[in-house]
Coordinates of C-alpha atoms in Angstrom, one line a residue:
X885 CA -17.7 8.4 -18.6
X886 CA -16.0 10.1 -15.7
X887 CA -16.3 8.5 -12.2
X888 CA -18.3 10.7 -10.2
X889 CA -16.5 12.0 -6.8
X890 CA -19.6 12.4 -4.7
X891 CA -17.8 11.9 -1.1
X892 CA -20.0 8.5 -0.3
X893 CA -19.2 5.8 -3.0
X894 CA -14.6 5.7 -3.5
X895 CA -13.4 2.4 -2.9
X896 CA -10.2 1.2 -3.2
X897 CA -10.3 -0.5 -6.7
X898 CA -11.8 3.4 -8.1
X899 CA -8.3 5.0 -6.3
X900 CA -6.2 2.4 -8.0
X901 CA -7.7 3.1 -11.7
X902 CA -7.4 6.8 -10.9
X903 CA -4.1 6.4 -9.1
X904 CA -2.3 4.1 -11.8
X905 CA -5.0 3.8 -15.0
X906 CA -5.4 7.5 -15.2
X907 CA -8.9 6.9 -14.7
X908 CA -11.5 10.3 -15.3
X909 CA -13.2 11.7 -12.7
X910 CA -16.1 14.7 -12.0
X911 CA -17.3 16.2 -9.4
X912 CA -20.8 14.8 -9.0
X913 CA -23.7 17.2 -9.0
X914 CA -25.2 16.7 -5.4
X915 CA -21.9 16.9 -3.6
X916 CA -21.7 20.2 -5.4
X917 CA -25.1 21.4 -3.9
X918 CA -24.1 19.9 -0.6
X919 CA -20.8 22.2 -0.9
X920 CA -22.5 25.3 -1.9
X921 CA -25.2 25.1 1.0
X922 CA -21.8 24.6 3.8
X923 CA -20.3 27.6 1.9
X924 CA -23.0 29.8 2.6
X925 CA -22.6 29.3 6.8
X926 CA -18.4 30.1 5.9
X927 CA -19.2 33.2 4.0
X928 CA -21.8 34.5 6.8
X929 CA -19.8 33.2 9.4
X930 CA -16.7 34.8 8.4
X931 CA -18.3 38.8 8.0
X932 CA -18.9 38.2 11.9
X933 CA -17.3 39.2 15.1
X934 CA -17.1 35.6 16.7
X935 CA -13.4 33.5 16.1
X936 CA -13.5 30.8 13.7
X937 CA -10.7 28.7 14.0
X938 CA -8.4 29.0 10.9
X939 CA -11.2 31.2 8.9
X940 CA -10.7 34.5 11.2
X941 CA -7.8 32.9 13.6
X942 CA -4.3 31.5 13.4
X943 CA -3.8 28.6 13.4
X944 CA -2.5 25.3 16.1
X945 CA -1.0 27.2 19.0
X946 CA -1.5 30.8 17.3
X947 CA -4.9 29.8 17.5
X948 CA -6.0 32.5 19.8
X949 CA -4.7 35.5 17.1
X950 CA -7.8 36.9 15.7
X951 CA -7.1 38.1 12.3
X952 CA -8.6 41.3 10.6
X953 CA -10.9 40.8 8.1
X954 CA -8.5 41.8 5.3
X955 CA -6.2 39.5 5.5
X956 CA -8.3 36.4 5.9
X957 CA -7.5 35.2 2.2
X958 CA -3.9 36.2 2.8
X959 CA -4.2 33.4 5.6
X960 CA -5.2 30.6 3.7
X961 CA -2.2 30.9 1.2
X962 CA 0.0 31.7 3.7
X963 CA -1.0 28.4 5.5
X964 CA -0.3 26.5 2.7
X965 CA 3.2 28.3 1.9
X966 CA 4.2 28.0 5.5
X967 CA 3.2 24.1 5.5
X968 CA 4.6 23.0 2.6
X969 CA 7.6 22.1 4.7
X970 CA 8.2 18.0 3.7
X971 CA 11.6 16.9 2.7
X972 CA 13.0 13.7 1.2
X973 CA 12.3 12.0 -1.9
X974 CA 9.3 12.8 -3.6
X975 CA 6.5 10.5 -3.3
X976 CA 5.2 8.4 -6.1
X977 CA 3.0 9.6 -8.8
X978 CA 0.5 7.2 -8.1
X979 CA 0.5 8.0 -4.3
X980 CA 0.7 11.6 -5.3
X981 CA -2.6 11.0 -7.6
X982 CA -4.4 9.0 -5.0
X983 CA -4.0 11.5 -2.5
X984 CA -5.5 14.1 -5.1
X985 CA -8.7 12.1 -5.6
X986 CA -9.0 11.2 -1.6
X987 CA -9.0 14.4 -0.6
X988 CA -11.5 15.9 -3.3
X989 CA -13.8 13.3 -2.1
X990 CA -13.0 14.2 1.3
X991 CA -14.6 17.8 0.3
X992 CA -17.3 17.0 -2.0
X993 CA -18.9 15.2 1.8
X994 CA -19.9 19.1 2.2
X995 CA -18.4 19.5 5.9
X996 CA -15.6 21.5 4.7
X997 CA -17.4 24.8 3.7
X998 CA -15.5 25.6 1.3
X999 CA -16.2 26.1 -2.9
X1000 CA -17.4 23.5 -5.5
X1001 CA -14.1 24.9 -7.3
X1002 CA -11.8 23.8 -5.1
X1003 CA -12.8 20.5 -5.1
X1004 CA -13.2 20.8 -9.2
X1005 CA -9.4 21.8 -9.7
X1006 CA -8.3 19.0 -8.1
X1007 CA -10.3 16.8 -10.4
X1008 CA -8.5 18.7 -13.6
X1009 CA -5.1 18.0 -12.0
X1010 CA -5.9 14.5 -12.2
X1011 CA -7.8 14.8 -15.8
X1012 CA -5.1 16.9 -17.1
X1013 CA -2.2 14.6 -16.1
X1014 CA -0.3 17.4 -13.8
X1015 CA 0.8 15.9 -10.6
X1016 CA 2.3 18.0 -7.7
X1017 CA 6.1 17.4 -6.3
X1018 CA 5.4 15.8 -3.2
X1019 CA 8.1 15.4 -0.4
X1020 CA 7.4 11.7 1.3
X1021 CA 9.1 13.2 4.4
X1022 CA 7.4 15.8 7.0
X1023 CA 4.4 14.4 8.3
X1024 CA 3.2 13.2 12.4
X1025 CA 0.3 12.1 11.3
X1026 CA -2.1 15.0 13.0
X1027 CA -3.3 17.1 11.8
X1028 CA -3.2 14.7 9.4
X1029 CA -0.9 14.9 6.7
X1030 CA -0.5 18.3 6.5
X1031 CA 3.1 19.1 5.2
X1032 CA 2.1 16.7 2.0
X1033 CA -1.3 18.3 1.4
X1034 CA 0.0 21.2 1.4
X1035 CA 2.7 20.4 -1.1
X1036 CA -0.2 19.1 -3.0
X1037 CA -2.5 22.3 -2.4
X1038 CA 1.3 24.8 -3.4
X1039 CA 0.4 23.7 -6.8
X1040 CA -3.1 24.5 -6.6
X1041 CA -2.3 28.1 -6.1
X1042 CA 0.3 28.2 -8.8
X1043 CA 2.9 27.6 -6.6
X1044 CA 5.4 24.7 -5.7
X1045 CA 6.3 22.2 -8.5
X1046 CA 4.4 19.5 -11.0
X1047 CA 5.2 17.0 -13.1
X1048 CA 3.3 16.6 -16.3
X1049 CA 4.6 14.7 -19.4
X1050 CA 7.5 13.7 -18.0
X1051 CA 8.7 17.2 -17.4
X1052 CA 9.0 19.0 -13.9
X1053 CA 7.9 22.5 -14.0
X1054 CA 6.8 25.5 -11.8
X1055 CA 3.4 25.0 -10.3
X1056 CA 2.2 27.8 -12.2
X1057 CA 3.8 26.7 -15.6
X1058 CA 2.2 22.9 -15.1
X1059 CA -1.2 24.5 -14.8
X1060 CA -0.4 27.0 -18.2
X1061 CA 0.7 24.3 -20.1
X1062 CA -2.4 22.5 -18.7
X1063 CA -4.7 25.3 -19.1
X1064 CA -5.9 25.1 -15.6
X1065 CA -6.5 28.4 -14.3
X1066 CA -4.3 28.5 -10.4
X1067 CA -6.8 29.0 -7.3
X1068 CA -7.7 32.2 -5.3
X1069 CA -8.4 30.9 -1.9
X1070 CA -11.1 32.2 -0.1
X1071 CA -11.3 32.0 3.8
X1072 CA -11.5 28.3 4.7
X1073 CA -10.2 26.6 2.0
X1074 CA -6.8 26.7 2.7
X1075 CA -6.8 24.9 5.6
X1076 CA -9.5 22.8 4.6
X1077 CA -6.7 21.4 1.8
X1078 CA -4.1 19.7 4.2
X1079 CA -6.5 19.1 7.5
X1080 CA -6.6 14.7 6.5
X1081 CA -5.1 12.0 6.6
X1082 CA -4.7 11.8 2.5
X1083 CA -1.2 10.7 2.2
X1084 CA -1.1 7.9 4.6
X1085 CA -4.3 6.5 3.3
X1086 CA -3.0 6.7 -0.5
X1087 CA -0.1 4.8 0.1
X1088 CA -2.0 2.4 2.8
X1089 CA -4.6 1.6 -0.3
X1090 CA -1.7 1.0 -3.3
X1091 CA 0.3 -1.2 -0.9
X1092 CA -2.9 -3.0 0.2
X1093 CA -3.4 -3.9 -3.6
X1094 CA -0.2 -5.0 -4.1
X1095 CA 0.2 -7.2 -0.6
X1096 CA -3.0 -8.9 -1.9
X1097 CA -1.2 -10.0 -4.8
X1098 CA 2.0 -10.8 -2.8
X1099 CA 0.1 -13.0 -0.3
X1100 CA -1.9 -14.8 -2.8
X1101 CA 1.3 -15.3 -5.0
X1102 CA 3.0 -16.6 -1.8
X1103 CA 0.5 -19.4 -1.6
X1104 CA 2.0 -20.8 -5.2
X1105 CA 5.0 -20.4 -4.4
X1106 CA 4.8 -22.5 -1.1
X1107 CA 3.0 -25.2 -3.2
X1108 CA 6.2 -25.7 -5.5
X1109 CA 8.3 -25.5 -2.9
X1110 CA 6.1 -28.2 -1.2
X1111 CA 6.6 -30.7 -3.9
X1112 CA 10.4 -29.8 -4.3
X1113 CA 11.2 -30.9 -1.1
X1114 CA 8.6 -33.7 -1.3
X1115 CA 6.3 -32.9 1.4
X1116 CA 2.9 -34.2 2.2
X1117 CA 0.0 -31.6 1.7
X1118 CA -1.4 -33.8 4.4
X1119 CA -1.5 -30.8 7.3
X1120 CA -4.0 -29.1 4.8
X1121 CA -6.7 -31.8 4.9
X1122 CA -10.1 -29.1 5.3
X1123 CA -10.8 -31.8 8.9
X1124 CA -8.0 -30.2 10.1
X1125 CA -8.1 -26.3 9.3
X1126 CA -12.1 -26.5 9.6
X1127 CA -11.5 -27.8 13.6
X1128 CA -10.1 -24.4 13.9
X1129 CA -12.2 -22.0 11.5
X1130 CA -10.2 -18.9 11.1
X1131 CA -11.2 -18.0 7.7
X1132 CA -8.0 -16.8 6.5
X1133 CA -6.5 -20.4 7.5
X1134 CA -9.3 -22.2 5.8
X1135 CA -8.9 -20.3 2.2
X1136 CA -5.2 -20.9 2.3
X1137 CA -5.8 -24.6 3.4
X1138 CA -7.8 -24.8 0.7
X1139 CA -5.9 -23.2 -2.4
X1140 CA -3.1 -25.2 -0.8
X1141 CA -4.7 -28.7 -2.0
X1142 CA -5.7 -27.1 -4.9
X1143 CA -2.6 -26.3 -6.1
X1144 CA -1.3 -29.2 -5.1
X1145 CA -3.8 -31.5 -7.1
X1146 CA -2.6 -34.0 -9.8
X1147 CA 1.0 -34.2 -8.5
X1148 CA 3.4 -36.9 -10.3
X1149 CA 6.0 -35.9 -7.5
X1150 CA 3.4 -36.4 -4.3
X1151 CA 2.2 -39.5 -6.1
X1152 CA 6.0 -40.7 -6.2
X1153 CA 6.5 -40.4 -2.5
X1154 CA 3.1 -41.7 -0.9
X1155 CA 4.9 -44.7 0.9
X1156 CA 7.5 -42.9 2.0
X1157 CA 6.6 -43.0 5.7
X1158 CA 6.9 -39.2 6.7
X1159 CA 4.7 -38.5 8.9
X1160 CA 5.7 -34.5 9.8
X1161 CA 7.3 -31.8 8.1
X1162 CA 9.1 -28.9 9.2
X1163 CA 6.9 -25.7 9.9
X1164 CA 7.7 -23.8 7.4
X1165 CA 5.6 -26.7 5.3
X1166 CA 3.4 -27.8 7.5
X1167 CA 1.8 -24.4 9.0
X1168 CA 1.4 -22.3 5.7
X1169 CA -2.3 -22.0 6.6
X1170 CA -1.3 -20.6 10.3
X1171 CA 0.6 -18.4 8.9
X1172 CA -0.5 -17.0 5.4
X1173 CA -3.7 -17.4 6.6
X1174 CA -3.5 -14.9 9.7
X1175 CA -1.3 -12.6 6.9
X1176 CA -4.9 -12.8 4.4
X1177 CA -6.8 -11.3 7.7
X1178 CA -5.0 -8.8 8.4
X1179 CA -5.4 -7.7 4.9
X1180 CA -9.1 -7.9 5.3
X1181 CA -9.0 -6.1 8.2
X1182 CA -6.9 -3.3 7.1
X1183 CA -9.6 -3.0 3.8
X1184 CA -12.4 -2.3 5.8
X1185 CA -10.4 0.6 7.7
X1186 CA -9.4 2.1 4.7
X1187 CA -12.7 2.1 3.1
X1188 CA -14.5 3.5 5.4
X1189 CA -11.5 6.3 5.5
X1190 CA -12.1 7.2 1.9
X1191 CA -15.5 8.2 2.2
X1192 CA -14.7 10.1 6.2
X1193 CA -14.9 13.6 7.1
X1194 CA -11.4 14.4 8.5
X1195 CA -11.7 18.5 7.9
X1196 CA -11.0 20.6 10.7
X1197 CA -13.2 22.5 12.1
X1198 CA -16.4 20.6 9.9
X1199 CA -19.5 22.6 9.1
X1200 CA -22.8 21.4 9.9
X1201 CA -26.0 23.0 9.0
X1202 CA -26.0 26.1 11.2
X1203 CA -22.5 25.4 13.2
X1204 CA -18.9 24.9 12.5
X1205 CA -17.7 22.5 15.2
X1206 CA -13.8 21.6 16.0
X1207 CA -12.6 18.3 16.4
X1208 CA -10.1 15.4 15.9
X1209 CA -10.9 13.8 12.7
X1210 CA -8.1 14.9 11.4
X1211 CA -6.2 12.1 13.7
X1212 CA -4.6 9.1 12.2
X1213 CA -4.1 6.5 14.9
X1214 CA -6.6 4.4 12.8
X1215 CA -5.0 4.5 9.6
X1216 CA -1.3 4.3 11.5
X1217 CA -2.6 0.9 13.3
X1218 CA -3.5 -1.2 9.9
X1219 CA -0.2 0.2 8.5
X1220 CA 1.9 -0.9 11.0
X1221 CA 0.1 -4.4 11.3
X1222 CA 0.1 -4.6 8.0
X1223 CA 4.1 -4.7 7.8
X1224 CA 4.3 -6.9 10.7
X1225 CA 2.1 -9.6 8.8
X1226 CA 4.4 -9.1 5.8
X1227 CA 7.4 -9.3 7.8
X1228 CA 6.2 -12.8 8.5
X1229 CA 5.0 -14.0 5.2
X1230 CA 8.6 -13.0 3.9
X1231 CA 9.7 -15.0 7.3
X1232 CA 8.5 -18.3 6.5
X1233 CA 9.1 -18.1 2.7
X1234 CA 12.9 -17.4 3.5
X1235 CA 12.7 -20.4 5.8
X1236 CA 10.9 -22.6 3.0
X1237 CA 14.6 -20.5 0.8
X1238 CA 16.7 -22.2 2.8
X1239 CA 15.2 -25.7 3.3
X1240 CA 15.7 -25.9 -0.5
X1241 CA 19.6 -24.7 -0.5
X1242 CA 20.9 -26.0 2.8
X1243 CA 22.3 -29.6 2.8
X1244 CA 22.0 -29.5 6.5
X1245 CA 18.0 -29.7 6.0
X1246 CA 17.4 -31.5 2.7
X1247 CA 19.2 -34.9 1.4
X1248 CA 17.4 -35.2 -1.3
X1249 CA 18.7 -31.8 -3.6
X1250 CA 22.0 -31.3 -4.1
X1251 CA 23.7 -29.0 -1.7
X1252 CA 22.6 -25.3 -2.9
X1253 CA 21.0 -26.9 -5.5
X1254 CA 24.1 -27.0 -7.8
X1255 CA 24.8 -28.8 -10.7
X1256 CA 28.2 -29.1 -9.6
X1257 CA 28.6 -28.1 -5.9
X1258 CA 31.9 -27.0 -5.1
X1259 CA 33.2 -25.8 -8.6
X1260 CA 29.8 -23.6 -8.2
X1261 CA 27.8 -22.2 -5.3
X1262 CA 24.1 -22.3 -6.5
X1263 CA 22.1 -20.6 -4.8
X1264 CA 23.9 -20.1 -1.7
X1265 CA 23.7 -16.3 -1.9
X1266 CA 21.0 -16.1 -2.9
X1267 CA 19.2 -17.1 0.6
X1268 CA 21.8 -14.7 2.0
X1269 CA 20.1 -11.6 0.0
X1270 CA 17.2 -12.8 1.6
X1271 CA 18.1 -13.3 5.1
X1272 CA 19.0 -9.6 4.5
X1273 CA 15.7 -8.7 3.7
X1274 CA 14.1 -10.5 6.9
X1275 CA 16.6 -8.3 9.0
X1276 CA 15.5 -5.3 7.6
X1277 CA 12.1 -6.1 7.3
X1278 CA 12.4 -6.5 11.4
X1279 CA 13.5 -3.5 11.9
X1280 CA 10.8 -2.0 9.7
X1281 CA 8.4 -4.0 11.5
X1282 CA 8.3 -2.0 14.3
X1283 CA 5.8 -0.2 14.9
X1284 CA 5.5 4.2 14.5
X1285 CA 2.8 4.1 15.9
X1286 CA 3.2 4.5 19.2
X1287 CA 5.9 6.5 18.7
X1288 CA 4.1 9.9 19.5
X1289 CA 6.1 13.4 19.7
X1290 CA 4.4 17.0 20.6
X1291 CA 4.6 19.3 17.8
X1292 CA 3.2 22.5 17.4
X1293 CA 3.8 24.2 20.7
X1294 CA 2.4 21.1 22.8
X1295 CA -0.7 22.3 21.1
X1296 CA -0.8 19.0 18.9
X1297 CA 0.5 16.8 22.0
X1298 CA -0.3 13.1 21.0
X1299 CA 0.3 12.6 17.1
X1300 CA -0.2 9.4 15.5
X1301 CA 3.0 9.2 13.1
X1302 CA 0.8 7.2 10.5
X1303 CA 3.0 8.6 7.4
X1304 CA 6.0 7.0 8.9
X1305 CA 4.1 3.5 9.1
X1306 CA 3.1 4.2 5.7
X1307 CA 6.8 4.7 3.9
X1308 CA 8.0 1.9 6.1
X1309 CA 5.5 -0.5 4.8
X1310 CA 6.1 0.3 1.4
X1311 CA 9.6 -1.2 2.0
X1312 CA 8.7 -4.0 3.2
X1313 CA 5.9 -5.3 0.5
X1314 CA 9.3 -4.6 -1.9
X1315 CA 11.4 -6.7 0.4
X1316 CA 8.8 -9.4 0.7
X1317 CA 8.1 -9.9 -3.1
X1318 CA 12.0 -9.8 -3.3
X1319 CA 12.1 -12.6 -0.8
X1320 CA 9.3 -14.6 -2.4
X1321 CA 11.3 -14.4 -6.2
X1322 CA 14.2 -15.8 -4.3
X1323 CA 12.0 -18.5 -2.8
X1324 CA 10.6 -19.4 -6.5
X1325 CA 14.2 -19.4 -8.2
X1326 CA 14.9 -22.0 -5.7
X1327 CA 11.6 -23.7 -6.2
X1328 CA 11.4 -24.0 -9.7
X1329 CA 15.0 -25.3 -9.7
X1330 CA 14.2 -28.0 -7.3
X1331 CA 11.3 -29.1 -9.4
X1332 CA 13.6 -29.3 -12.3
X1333 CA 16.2 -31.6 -10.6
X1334 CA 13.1 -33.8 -10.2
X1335 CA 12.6 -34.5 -13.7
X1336 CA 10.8 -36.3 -15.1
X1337 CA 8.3 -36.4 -12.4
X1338 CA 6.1 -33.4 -12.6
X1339 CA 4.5 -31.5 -10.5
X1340 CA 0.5 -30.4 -10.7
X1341 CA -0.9 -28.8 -13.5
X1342 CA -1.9 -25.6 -11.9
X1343 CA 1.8 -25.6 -11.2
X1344 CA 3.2 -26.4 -13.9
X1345 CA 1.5 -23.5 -16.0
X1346 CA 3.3 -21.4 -13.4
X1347 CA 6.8 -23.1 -14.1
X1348 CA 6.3 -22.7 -18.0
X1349 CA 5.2 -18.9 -17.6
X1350 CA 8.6 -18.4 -15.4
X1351 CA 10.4 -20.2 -17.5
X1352 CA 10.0 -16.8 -19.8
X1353 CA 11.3 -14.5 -17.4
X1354 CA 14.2 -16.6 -16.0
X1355 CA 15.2 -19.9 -18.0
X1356 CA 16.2 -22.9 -16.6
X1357 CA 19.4 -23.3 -14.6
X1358 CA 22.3 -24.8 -16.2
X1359 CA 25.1 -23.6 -14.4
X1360 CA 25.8 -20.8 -11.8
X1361 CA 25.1 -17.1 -13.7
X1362 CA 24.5 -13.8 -12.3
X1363 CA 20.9 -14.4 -10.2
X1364 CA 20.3 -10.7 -10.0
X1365 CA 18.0 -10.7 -13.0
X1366 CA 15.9 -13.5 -12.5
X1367 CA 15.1 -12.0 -9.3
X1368 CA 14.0 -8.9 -10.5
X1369 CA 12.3 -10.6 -13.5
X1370 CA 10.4 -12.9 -10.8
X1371 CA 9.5 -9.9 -8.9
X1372 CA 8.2 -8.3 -11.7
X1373 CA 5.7 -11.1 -12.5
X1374 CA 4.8 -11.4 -9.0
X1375 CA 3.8 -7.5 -9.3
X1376 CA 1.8 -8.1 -12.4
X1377 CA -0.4 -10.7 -10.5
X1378 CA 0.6 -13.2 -13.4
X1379 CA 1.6 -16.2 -10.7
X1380 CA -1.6 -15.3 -8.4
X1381 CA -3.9 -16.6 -11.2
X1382 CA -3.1 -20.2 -10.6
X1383 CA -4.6 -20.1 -7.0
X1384 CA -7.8 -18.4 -8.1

């Protein structure tokens, strides 16, 4: 059965099985009564003598040109042609199809007065498997995202360019091949396509998704590299983390000892008389844990985005009203905090890195952890990929946000440059699940210079399932593809299992 789009109900996990599964959806049957009943104000509306901003009007600055009632169709395409105006790399598929299904539910709300069929053609885009070119570059953020929605919309109108099978077409020979018919836009609708904050919010929920994993996977990893270096789990006694109850803290505390549990390698060293480790050890639940709640709170902004109104103007039941909805400080906010917190998961776990390799802060490994230091370096380079990785993830830490810059004729004076937090944050979840498969090559050797002495079960589980993906180091080989192998399962959510 197709998921209904009804504008109330997305959540995150539907945008993911839409956005990656190819999940069905349909246009459900009251959104389409709630659409037709706003359409009926539009079409009235727009036969009349008073302005209408972008029905009858230009539109931003050119707001005050009233338009003759002839050409409003002509306006709404040549909105979208004149806005489709991104550059760079094209975005994602995924992003491309989560933006698709946001904004159809964004329209099936009924505040955009526009057709049931406009909504309904952006459900057989995503059905049929054609997914428009999308430049990642070109959007401030407000009006929302409007040079990527309309990118989006171009293809819509049999125009712009698609993907589908594998093969980039014309707009118009994606939807043939397809057998979707292109859109006629009516008055409203064209701007009623790229008013929203789609694309930010797209990539803000696929990046969310995969963070969760990350941080959760980060929480294993720690563990090993815990026992490697022989530390005491003793800093995540639930006395201490409960005396300051920030609930992030506490759940990390707590998968922490589980993790932990059954250890031949703590049991080894219980007499050994250290009292303190370093930070990086000892404060994992100060720090993941502040990382797991900023997650949470960046969930409950984007849900409650998925199912907002951000149309401009939005019809109610007997006026059309302008406003700001459109504006994506919100969205920008959790985007940026959300790379800062990442920026300092991938921090600490390239501190834990280099606790493992450097001889100047473990006695106990040899130095690099080579097998024979000197004739071979070990992993010495491979904590300097990662110290490159915390550079650039502090420079892609901070924040767009406030970096606001007029636009449209000082019309559109205070923007929120939310896209720009977005592509930046998808760089830094890569770089931090880089970082963290460096921090678990390094790991996982340590554990093995330990032998026999094992560590917990949980962990061990997670040894043998890396172990698949990057065998055992013998001597010093090209690390390249055990990182990406690593990162690879730390995508999959393979390693999070054992914290669960």
């Amino acid at each position: 059965m197709p998921a209904p789009v009804d504008g109330n109900s997305l959540t995150i996990e539907n945008t993911i099985a839409v956005a990656r599964h190819g999940a069905a959806v349909e246009l459900a049957g009251d959104a389409i009564a709630r659409m037709n009943a706003s359409r009926a104000l539009i079409d009235r509306l727009a036969a009349g003598e008073a302005p209408i901003y972008a029905v009858n009007t230009g539109v931003g600055l050119l707001a005050n040109v009233r338009i003759p009632r002839g050409d409003l169709d002509q306006l709404q395409r040549n909105v979208i042609r004149s806005h489709s105006a991104g550059v760079g790399d094209p975005l994602p598929r995924e992003v491309v199809r989560a933006m698709m299904l946001i904004r159809a539910n964004v329209l099936a709300k009924g505040f955009s007065g526009i057709r049931p069929v406009v909504a309904e053609r952006l459900c057989d885009l995503l059905n049929h498997g054609v997914t428009p070119v999308v430049p990642s570059q070109g959007s401030v953020g407000a009006s929302g995202d409007l040079a990527p929605l309309a990118h989006m919309a171009l293809v819509l109108i049999g125009e712009g360019e698609a993907e589908w099978r594998g093969e980039i077409l014309s707009g118009a020979e994606a939807m043939r091949r397809a057998g979707i018919e292109p859109l006629e836009l009516h008055p409203k609708e064209g701007i009623s396509l790229i008013n929203g904050t789609q694309a930010m919010l797209a990539i803000g929920c696929l990046e969310l998704d995969a963070a969760d994993t990350v941080v959760d996977t980060a929480d294993v990893i720690c563990a090993m590299t815990l026992d490697a270096l022989r530390g005491t789990p003793r800093a995540f006694d639930p006395r201490i983390n409960e005396a300051r109850p920030h609930p992030g803290q506490v759940e990390t505390a707590r998968r922490l000892r589980w993790l932990l549990d059954g250890s031949e390698i703590r049991q080894s060293h219980l007499g050994c008389g250290r009292v303190q480790d370093a930070y990086s050890l000892r404060c994992v639940p100060q720090v993941h844990g502040p990382v797991r709640e900023a997650l949470a709170e960046a969930r409950r902004v984007f849900q409650i985005e998925l199912n907002s109104a951000t149309d401009n103007p939005l019809v109610f039941e007997d006026e059309i009203l302008s406003g700001g909805n459109f504006h994506g400080e919100s969205l920008a906010f959790q985007l940026d905090f959300l790379a800062v917190a990442l920026a300092a998961l991938a921090g600490i776990s390239e501190r834990r890195l280099d606790r493992l390799v450097n001889p100047a802060l473990n006695e106990e490994l040899p130095p690099f952890l080579a097998g024979k230091p000197g004739l071979e370096s070990g992993l010495m380079m491979v904590q300097v990929s990662a110290a490159s990785l915390i550079a650039e993830n502090r420079v892609l830490a901070h924040p767009a946000s406030p970096g606001s810059i007029t636009t449209s004729g000082n019309k559109e004076d205070f923007v929120s440059m939310g896209m720009t937090s977005a592509l930046k944050l998808q760089r830094v979840v890569r770089n931090t699940r880089a970082v963290l498969a460096m921090e678990v090559l390094a790991a996982v050797r340590g554990l093995d210079l330990l032998a026999p002495l094992k560590t917990s079960p949980a962990l061990e589980q997670m040894r043998a399932r890396i172990a698949r993906v990057s065998p055992p180091i013998r001597e010093d080989r090209p690390f390249y593809r055990d990182i990406a192998a690593i990162e690879a399962l730390i995508a999959s959510g393979e390693l999070r299992a054992a914290a669960n």
